[in-house]
């Protein structure tokens, strides 16, 4: 989705960087329109690097491409964060004396405003009236929160947290087709310790599972996300409405998943779960001095969590498994997938190819979704965010 983030001149502008980042991580094409005052608080290079697009602020640049209306016309969603009292007043009056004002006037997209100002300004009758005017036109406000302001004072006026702004913005445009649905998602890769410093693990980044959690939350779902060993940043910008539990080993994931599965209507097992673990875990570091030239590891089977979940599935519960395969031939991949869907007893199986240079850690993916009978019901290629929505569409 084409999202415009308008940034205006308040100190909370530094936090707008995380609003931009959250929207980018959610798979959106983000265009920042900053006022001159905003650029005194946060640098253009920062915003360009994070948004991955040029930042526009000048009304009299890009005139040949009629930029002052083009940005607003192309926008599918506009978020202003932070919005100062001055900007709110200008928007309420329909003023267009800068690029942001023009962009908003020239747009039919939903508009979300995250105010940030001192309490006196927020409570001033002029601001109260301006907010009421904008609300009456369908503009949505997120925050302000009550808390510490820039000086020593505190009260209403603090900008809402970036992840809350992102969630509110996506909710405003998103399909709300998962409202009240309880959804359990697992993501990441389990690690099985050998000794206090080493483990057997896998290369799953958890990005696809986290993208499904983001998408489900944006569509109104009540999401529990169990994550195993994610890198820093994979969860950044995730809505605070998602309940996140961290685990590491397969057995920890098993315990958490079986507990959360009790009330879940949809389960998506995107985690890469270790099939085997070392039979014994050494109490101290395994030393080559005592092992010599070879080291034999004896591994034992881990529980198949997905199988246990489908075995204890309750009425109406839908269970989705994943199959990451290295099989290069498409037909053979589908045969493997169909056999796995049947063996695991899932309602849907998301099949993707993995390899040395494929899928792991990437922001993109290519998947084939099979139903319980092994029938190909969807194929998708694109960002992990877009694939997340596609999987949810199929399940719905
Ligand atoms: O059998 P395979 O590992 O290919 O199956 C993958 C699917 O099964 C994934 O959905 C994964 O989360 C799940 N799985 C599991 N417990 C295991 C192994 C895999 O739940 N021990």
Short mmCIF file of C-alpha atoms and ligand atoms in Angstrom, two decimals:
data_model
loop_
_atom_site.label_atom_id
_atom_site.label_comp_id
_atom_site.label_asym_id
_atom_site.label_seq_id
_atom_site.Cartn_x
_atom_site.Cartn_y
_atom_site.Cartn_z
CA UNK A 1 0.00 0.00 0.00
CA UNK A 2 1.19 3.53 -0.77
CA UNK A 3 1.39 5.29 2.60
CA UNK A 4 2.29 8.93 3.13
CA UNK A 5 3.74 9.79 6.53
CA UNK A 6 3.50 13.51 7.25
CA UNK A 7 5.97 14.68 9.87
CA UNK A 8 5.58 18.10 11.46
CA UNK A 9 7.75 20.16 13.74
CA UNK A 10 7.56 18.76 17.23
CA UNK A 11 10.24 17.04 19.26
CA UNK A 12 8.29 13.76 18.89
CA UNK A 13 9.42 13.89 15.22
CA UNK A 14 12.38 11.72 16.24
CA UNK A 15 9.92 8.97 17.13
CA UNK A 16 8.23 9.30 13.73
CA UNK A 17 11.26 7.44 12.36
CA UNK A 18 9.88 4.32 14.06
CA UNK A 19 6.41 4.94 12.61
CA UNK A 20 8.01 4.97 9.15
CA UNK A 21 10.01 1.86 9.97
CA UNK A 22 6.98 -0.01 11.29
CA UNK A 23 5.03 0.70 8.11
CA UNK A 24 7.98 -0.34 5.91
CA UNK A 25 8.41 -3.56 7.89
CA UNK A 26 4.71 -4.24 7.45
CA UNK A 27 5.42 -4.28 3.70
CA UNK A 28 4.20 -0.83 2.68
CA UNK A 29 5.66 1.71 0.26
CA UNK A 30 6.20 4.70 2.53
CA UNK A 31 6.65 8.29 1.33
CA UNK A 32 7.61 10.89 3.88
CA UNK A 33 6.39 14.47 3.49
CA UNK A 34 8.08 16.58 6.15
CA UNK A 35 7.56 20.20 7.05
CA UNK A 36 10.63 22.43 7.25
CA UNK A 37 10.22 22.48 11.02
CA UNK A 38 10.19 18.65 11.15
CA UNK A 39 13.54 18.55 9.35
CA UNK A 40 15.03 20.67 12.12
CA UNK A 41 14.26 17.83 14.51
CA UNK A 42 15.14 14.81 12.38
CA UNK A 43 17.48 14.53 9.42
CA UNK A 44 16.41 13.88 5.85
CA UNK A 45 19.03 11.09 5.38
CA UNK A 46 17.60 9.20 8.36
CA UNK A 47 14.09 9.40 6.94
CA UNK A 48 15.23 8.49 3.43
CA UNK A 49 17.22 5.49 4.64
CA UNK A 50 14.37 4.20 6.78
CA UNK A 51 11.56 4.88 4.28
CA UNK A 52 13.69 3.73 1.31
CA UNK A 53 12.21 6.64 -0.68
CA UNK A 54 13.06 10.33 -1.24
CA UNK A 55 11.71 12.67 1.42
CA UNK A 56 9.73 15.64 0.10
CA UNK A 57 9.29 18.94 1.88
CA UNK A 58 9.47 21.68 -0.75
CA UNK A 59 6.32 23.00 -2.36
CA UNK A 60 8.21 24.48 -5.32
CA UNK A 61 10.24 21.39 -6.21
CA UNK A 62 8.98 18.73 -8.61
CA UNK A 63 6.58 21.25 -10.12
CA UNK A 64 6.77 19.61 -13.56
CA UNK A 65 5.40 16.40 -12.09
CA UNK A 66 2.73 18.39 -10.20
CA UNK A 67 4.10 16.91 -7.01
CA UNK A 68 1.96 19.06 -4.71
CA UNK A 69 -1.10 17.02 -5.71
CA UNK A 70 0.50 13.84 -7.10
CA UNK A 71 1.67 12.58 -3.72
CA UNK A 72 -1.78 12.96 -2.17
CA UNK A 73 -3.56 11.46 -5.17
CA UNK A 74 -1.37 8.35 -5.08
CA UNK A 75 -1.66 7.88 -1.30
CA UNK A 76 -3.88 5.08 -0.03
CA UNK A 77 -3.36 6.14 3.58
CA UNK A 78 -1.95 9.29 5.20
CA UNK A 79 -0.55 9.32 8.72
CA UNK A 80 0.54 12.59 10.33
CA UNK A 81 2.87 11.89 13.25
CA UNK A 82 3.59 13.98 15.16
CA UNK A 83 0.90 16.54 14.43
CA UNK A 84 1.47 19.86 16.16
CA UNK A 85 -1.36 22.13 17.31
CA UNK A 86 -0.42 24.43 14.43
CA UNK A 87 -0.73 21.65 11.83
CA UNK A 88 -4.05 20.49 13.28
CA UNK A 89 -5.33 24.08 13.06
CA UNK A 90 -4.18 24.38 9.45
CA UNK A 91 -5.78 21.06 8.48
CA UNK A 92 -9.05 22.04 10.18
CA UNK A 93 -9.06 25.24 8.10
CA UNK A 94 -8.05 23.48 4.88
CA UNK A 95 -4.88 25.54 4.53
CA UNK A 96 -2.28 24.49 1.99
CA UNK A 97 0.72 26.74 2.53
CA UNK A 98 3.21 23.87 2.48
CA UNK A 99 3.66 20.51 0.72
CA UNK A 100 1.99 18.52 3.49
CA UNK A 101 -1.10 20.75 3.48
CA UNK A 102 -1.37 20.39 -0.32
CA UNK A 103 -0.84 16.63 -0.13
CA UNK A 104 -3.64 16.19 2.40
CA UNK A 105 -6.07 18.51 0.59
CA UNK A 106 -5.44 16.68 -2.68
CA UNK A 107 -6.10 13.23 -1.21
CA UNK A 108 -9.16 11.06 -0.63
CA UNK A 109 -7.18 8.58 1.47
CA UNK A 110 -8.03 7.90 5.12
CA UNK A 111 -6.19 10.34 7.38
CA UNK A 112 -4.79 9.35 10.77
CA UNK A 113 -3.43 12.02 13.07
CA UNK A 114 -1.14 11.44 16.05
CA UNK A 115 -1.08 14.73 17.97
CA UNK A 116 1.90 15.71 20.11
CA UNK A 117 1.97 18.95 22.10
CA UNK A 118 1.95 20.32 25.60
CA UNK A 119 -1.17 19.73 27.66
CA UNK A 120 -2.19 23.41 27.64
CA UNK A 121 -2.12 23.43 23.84
CA UNK A 122 -4.07 20.15 23.57
CA UNK A 123 -6.71 21.44 25.98
CA UNK A 124 -6.87 24.92 24.47
CA UNK A 125 -10.43 25.56 23.17
CA UNK A 126 -9.00 26.36 19.72
CA UNK A 127 -7.33 22.93 19.47
CA UNK A 128 -10.37 21.18 20.96
CA UNK A 129 -12.59 22.79 18.29
CA UNK A 130 -10.12 21.97 15.50
CA UNK A 131 -9.94 18.32 16.56
CA UNK A 132 -13.75 18.13 16.69
CA UNK A 133 -13.94 19.62 13.18
CA UNK A 134 -11.48 17.10 11.80
CA UNK A 135 -13.20 14.19 13.56
CA UNK A 136 -16.54 15.29 12.09
CA UNK A 137 -14.93 14.92 8.65
CA UNK A 138 -13.89 11.35 9.37
CA UNK A 139 -10.29 12.02 10.39
CA UNK A 140 -9.12 9.52 13.00
CA UNK A 141 -6.94 10.44 15.96
CA UNK A 142 -4.57 8.12 17.78
CA UNK A 143 -3.49 9.48 21.16
CA UNK A 144 -2.26 11.68 22.56
CA UNK A 145 -1.13 9.60 25.50
CA UNK A 146 -0.84 10.90 29.02
CA UNK A 147 2.74 11.00 30.24
CA UNK A 148 6.06 12.76 30.37
CA UNK A 149 6.28 15.72 27.96
CA UNK A 150 9.43 17.39 26.65
CA UNK A 151 10.06 19.52 29.70
CA UNK A 152 9.61 18.48 33.31
CA UNK A 153 5.83 18.54 32.97
CA UNK A 154 3.59 15.59 32.22
CA UNK A 155 -0.04 15.16 31.19
CA UNK A 156 -2.09 14.54 28.04
CA UNK A 157 -0.15 15.54 24.92
CA UNK A 158 2.55 12.91 24.54
CA UNK A 159 2.56 11.28 21.09
CA UNK A 160 1.15 7.74 21.06
CA UNK A 161 3.82 5.03 20.78
CA UNK A 162 4.94 4.34 17.18
CA UNK A 163 3.67 0.75 17.11
CA UNK A 164 0.28 1.94 18.32
CA UNK A 165 0.17 4.54 15.54
CA UNK A 166 1.11 1.92 12.93
CA UNK A 167 -1.53 -0.49 14.21
CA UNK A 168 -4.22 2.23 14.28
CA UNK A 169 -3.31 3.36 10.78
CA UNK A 170 -3.42 -0.14 9.31
CA UNK A 171 -6.65 -0.89 11.13
CA UNK A 172 -8.22 2.22 9.59
CA UNK A 173 -7.69 0.92 6.07
CA UNK A 174 -7.49 -2.79 6.61
CA UNK A 175 -10.13 -5.38 6.24
CA UNK A 176 -11.38 -6.08 9.73
CA UNK A 177 -12.21 -9.69 8.98
CA UNK A 178 -10.48 -11.29 11.96
CA UNK A 179 -12.03 -9.20 14.73
CA UNK A 180 -12.36 -11.22 17.92
CA UNK A 181 -10.70 -14.30 16.36
CA UNK A 182 -8.08 -15.93 18.56
CA UNK A 183 -5.03 -16.83 16.54
CA UNK A 184 -1.86 -18.65 17.59
CA UNK A 185 1.22 -18.23 15.43
CA UNK A 186 4.70 -19.68 15.91
CA UNK A 187 7.79 -18.18 14.28
CA UNK A 188 11.55 -18.59 14.25
CA UNK A 189 13.73 -21.64 14.64
CA UNK A 190 14.21 -23.78 17.72
CA UNK A 191 17.67 -24.42 19.16
CA UNK A 192 18.74 -27.58 20.92
CA UNK A 193 21.63 -27.13 23.34
CA UNK A 194 24.68 -29.37 23.30
CA UNK A 195 26.35 -27.70 26.23
CA UNK A 196 26.07 -24.29 27.91
CA UNK A 197 27.57 -22.50 24.88
CA UNK A 198 26.55 -24.49 21.80
CA UNK A 199 23.38 -25.54 20.10
CA UNK A 200 21.98 -27.23 17.00
CA UNK A 201 19.80 -24.73 15.18
CA UNK A 202 18.48 -23.75 11.79
CA UNK A 203 18.46 -20.69 9.55
CA UNK A 204 14.83 -19.63 9.95
CA UNK A 205 14.63 -15.85 10.52
CA UNK A 206 11.03 -15.93 11.71
CA UNK A 207 10.11 -13.13 9.29
CA UNK A 208 7.26 -15.02 7.58
CA UNK A 209 5.63 -16.04 10.87
CA UNK A 210 5.97 -12.52 12.29
CA UNK A 211 4.48 -11.12 9.06
CA UNK A 212 1.46 -13.38 9.55
CA UNK A 213 1.13 -12.10 13.14
CA UNK A 214 1.31 -8.49 11.94
CA UNK A 215 -1.28 -9.10 9.23
CA UNK A 216 -3.63 -10.98 11.56
CA UNK A 217 -3.41 -8.20 14.18
CA UNK A 218 -3.99 -5.49 11.56
CA UNK A 219 -7.12 -7.37 10.49
CA UNK A 220 -8.43 -7.32 14.05
CA UNK A 221 -7.29 -10.75 15.29
CA UNK A 222 -6.33 -11.45 18.90
CA UNK A 223 -2.88 -12.82 18.25
CA UNK A 224 -0.56 -14.88 20.41
CA UNK A 225 2.88 -15.15 18.83
CA UNK A 226 5.37 -17.71 20.12
CA UNK A 227 8.84 -16.86 18.88
CA UNK A 228 11.99 -18.94 18.97
CA UNK A 229 15.38 -17.22 18.76
CA UNK A 230 14.59 -14.23 16.54
CA UNK A 231 17.27 -11.70 15.67
CA UNK A 232 16.88 -8.19 17.05
CA UNK A 233 14.61 -6.12 14.89
CA UNK A 234 12.40 -8.86 13.46
CA UNK A 235 9.71 -7.97 15.99
CA UNK A 236 10.17 -4.20 15.76
CA UNK A 237 7.07 -2.21 15.07
CA UNK A 238 4.84 -5.15 16.00
CA UNK A 239 1.52 -4.01 17.44
CA UNK A 240 1.48 -4.06 21.23
CA UNK A 241 -1.84 -5.89 20.95
CA UNK A 242 0.07 -9.03 19.94
CA UNK A 243 0.96 -11.18 22.95
CA UNK A 244 4.53 -12.38 22.39
CA UNK A 245 6.10 -15.36 24.19
CA UNK A 246 9.77 -16.21 23.77
CA UNK A 247 10.98 -19.80 23.77
CA UNK A 248 14.15 -21.50 22.63
CA UNK A 249 13.95 -25.31 22.46
CA UNK A 250 11.38 -27.52 20.77
CA UNK A 251 10.08 -28.72 24.10
CA UNK A 252 9.61 -25.15 25.32
CA UNK A 253 7.75 -24.37 22.10
CA UNK A 254 5.67 -27.51 22.55
CA UNK A 255 4.62 -26.51 26.07
CA UNK A 256 3.74 -22.94 25.11
CA UNK A 257 1.93 -23.96 21.90
CA UNK A 258 -0.18 -26.70 23.51
CA UNK A 259 -1.22 -24.29 26.26
CA UNK A 260 -2.15 -21.46 23.87
CA UNK A 261 -3.85 -23.86 21.43
CA UNK A 262 -6.69 -24.50 23.88
CA UNK A 263 -8.47 -21.27 23.02
CA UNK A 264 -7.13 -20.64 19.51
CA UNK A 265 -9.48 -20.81 16.53
CA UNK A 266 -6.63 -20.65 14.06
CA UNK A 267 -3.11 -22.02 14.52
CA UNK A 268 -0.29 -21.23 12.09
CA UNK A 269 2.86 -23.26 12.74
CA UNK A 270 5.40 -21.26 10.80
CA UNK A 271 8.27 -22.05 13.18
CA UNK A 272 11.10 -24.26 11.98
CA UNK A 273 11.14 -26.91 14.66
CA UNK A 274 14.15 -29.15 15.27
CA UNK A 275 13.19 -32.75 14.62
CA UNK A 276 16.03 -34.05 16.80
CA UNK A 277 17.86 -32.92 19.93
CA UNK A 278 21.02 -34.16 21.61
CA UNK A 279 20.23 -37.10 23.89
CA UNK A 280 22.27 -35.53 26.65
CA UNK A 281 23.25 -31.95 27.27
CA UNK A 282 26.76 -31.61 28.74
CA UNK A 283 26.83 -29.68 32.03
CA UNK A 284 30.11 -28.00 31.06
CA UNK A 285 31.63 -26.99 27.73
CA UNK A 286 32.57 -29.98 25.56
CA UNK A 287 36.38 -29.86 25.21
CA UNK A 288 38.38 -31.07 22.23
CA UNK A 289 41.14 -32.03 24.65
CA UNK A 290 38.92 -34.77 26.05
CA UNK A 291 37.14 -35.63 22.75
CA UNK A 292 40.07 -36.14 20.41
CA UNK A 293 39.64 -36.00 16.60
CA UNK A 294 36.01 -37.02 16.38
CA UNK A 295 32.96 -36.08 18.34
CA UNK A 296 29.86 -38.24 18.10
CA UNK A 297 26.52 -36.72 18.88
CA UNK A 298 23.57 -38.96 19.60
CA UNK A 299 20.28 -37.32 18.77
CA UNK A 300 16.78 -38.33 19.78
CA UNK A 301 13.48 -37.44 18.13
CA UNK A 302 11.66 -34.37 19.29
CA UNK A 303 7.89 -34.34 19.65
CA UNK A 304 6.06 -33.37 16.46
CA UNK A 305 4.14 -30.39 17.83
CA UNK A 306 2.03 -29.89 14.72
CA UNK A 307 0.95 -33.52 14.82
CA UNK A 308 0.02 -33.22 18.49
CA UNK A 309 -1.99 -30.08 17.72
CA UNK A 310 -3.95 -31.70 14.89
CA UNK A 311 -4.51 -34.81 17.05
CA UNK A 312 -6.08 -32.69 19.78
CA UNK A 313 -7.79 -30.20 17.45
CA UNK A 314 -11.07 -28.91 18.83
CA UNK A 315 -14.25 -28.28 16.84
CA UNK A 316 -13.89 -25.50 14.31
CA UNK A 317 -10.17 -25.07 14.90
CA UNK A 318 -8.21 -24.52 11.69
CA UNK A 319 -4.56 -25.60 11.65
CA UNK A 320 -1.97 -24.47 9.12
CA UNK A 321 1.46 -26.08 8.83
CA UNK A 322 4.51 -25.09 6.86
CA UNK A 323 6.78 -27.26 4.75
CA UNK A 324 10.20 -25.89 3.87
CA UNK A 325 11.69 -28.20 1.25
CA UNK A 326 14.88 -28.20 -0.79
CA UNK A 327 13.29 -30.27 -3.61
CA UNK A 328 14.03 -28.33 -6.84
CA UNK A 329 11.40 -29.99 -9.05
CA UNK A 330 7.97 -28.36 -8.73
CA UNK A 331 5.93 -31.54 -9.29
CA UNK A 332 8.04 -33.51 -6.83
CA UNK A 333 7.70 -30.62 -4.35
CA UNK A 334 3.91 -30.79 -4.65
CA UNK A 335 3.91 -34.56 -4.14
CA UNK A 336 6.02 -34.11 -0.99
CA UNK A 337 3.67 -31.37 0.19
CA UNK A 338 0.53 -33.40 -0.39
CA UNK A 339 2.00 -36.35 1.55
CA UNK A 340 3.00 -34.04 4.39
CA UNK A 341 -0.45 -32.38 4.57
CA UNK A 342 -2.02 -35.83 4.96
CA UNK A 343 0.60 -37.10 7.41
CA UNK A 344 0.36 -34.05 9.65
CA UNK A 345 -3.44 -33.84 9.51
CA UNK A 346 -3.42 -30.10 8.76
CA UNK A 347 -6.17 -28.11 7.09
CA UNK A 348 -3.64 -26.21 4.99
CA UNK A 349 0.04 -26.63 4.29
CA UNK A 350 2.15 -23.72 3.07
CA UNK A 351 4.92 -25.16 0.94
CA UNK A 352 8.03 -23.13 0.18
CA UNK A 353 11.36 -23.95 -1.30
CA UNK A 354 14.43 -23.25 0.79
CA UNK A 355 18.09 -23.49 -0.01
CA UNK A 356 21.50 -21.99 0.51
CA UNK A 357 20.39 -18.74 -1.11
CA UNK A 358 16.61 -18.99 -0.98
CA UNK A 359 14.01 -17.63 1.43
CA UNK A 360 15.92 -17.65 4.73
CA UNK A 361 16.25 -14.13 6.10
CA UNK A 362 14.76 -12.63 2.94
CA UNK A 363 11.86 -10.17 2.91
CA UNK A 364 10.35 -12.08 -0.02
CA UNK A 365 8.97 -15.55 -0.43
CA UNK A 366 7.22 -17.81 -2.94
CA UNK A 367 4.66 -20.27 -1.60
CA UNK A 368 2.11 -22.81 -2.71
CA UNK A 369 -0.79 -23.44 -0.35
CA UNK A 370 -2.25 -26.95 -0.32
CA UNK A 371 -5.46 -28.00 1.39
CA UNK A 372 -5.91 -31.13 3.52
CA UNK A 373 -6.33 -33.30 0.42
CA UNK A 374 -3.15 -31.95 -1.16
CA UNK A 375 -5.04 -29.78 -3.69
CA UNK A 376 -3.23 -26.61 -4.73
CA UNK A 377 -5.53 -23.79 -3.49
CA UNK A 378 -3.25 -20.74 -3.84
CA UNK A 379 0.13 -19.62 -5.05
CA UNK A 380 1.76 -16.38 -4.01
CA UNK A 381 4.99 -14.62 -4.70
CA UNK A 382 6.08 -11.32 -3.16
CA UNK A 383 6.89 -9.77 0.16
CA UNK A 384 6.41 -11.91 3.23
CA UNK A 385 3.83 -9.28 4.29
CA UNK A 386 1.76 -9.78 1.14
CA UNK A 387 2.06 -13.56 1.45
CA UNK A 388 0.87 -13.33 5.05
CA UNK A 389 -2.34 -11.62 3.90
CA UNK A 390 -2.80 -14.17 1.14
CA UNK A 391 -2.51 -17.09 3.57
CA UNK A 392 -5.08 -15.46 5.86
CA UNK A 393 -7.40 -14.88 2.86
CA UNK A 394 -7.23 -18.58 1.99
CA UNK A 395 -7.89 -19.67 5.56
CA UNK A 396 -10.84 -17.29 5.91
O1 LIG B 1 8.01 -32.45 9.11
P1 LIG B 1 8.42 -31.05 8.89
O2 LIG B 1 9.43 -30.56 9.87
O3 LIG B 1 8.80 -30.70 7.48
O4 LIG B 1 7.07 -30.22 9.13
C1 LIG B 1 7.03 -28.85 9.13
C2 LIG B 1 5.83 -28.37 9.90
O5 LIG B 1 5.68 -29.10 11.10
C3 LIG B 1 5.95 -26.93 10.31
O6 LIG B 1 4.65 -26.38 10.37
C4 LIG B 1 6.57 -27.05 11.70
O7 LIG B 1 6.25 -25.91 12.49
C5 LIG B 1 5.96 -28.32 12.24
N1 LIG B 1 6.81 -29.13 13.10
C6 LIG B 1 6.44 -29.35 14.40
N2 LIG B 1 7.21 -30.15 15.22
C7 LIG B 1 8.31 -30.74 14.76
C8 LIG B 1 8.71 -30.55 13.42
C9 LIG B 1 7.94 -29.73 12.62
O8 LIG B 1 5.44 -28.82 14.83
N3 LIG B 1 9.04 -31.50 15.57
#
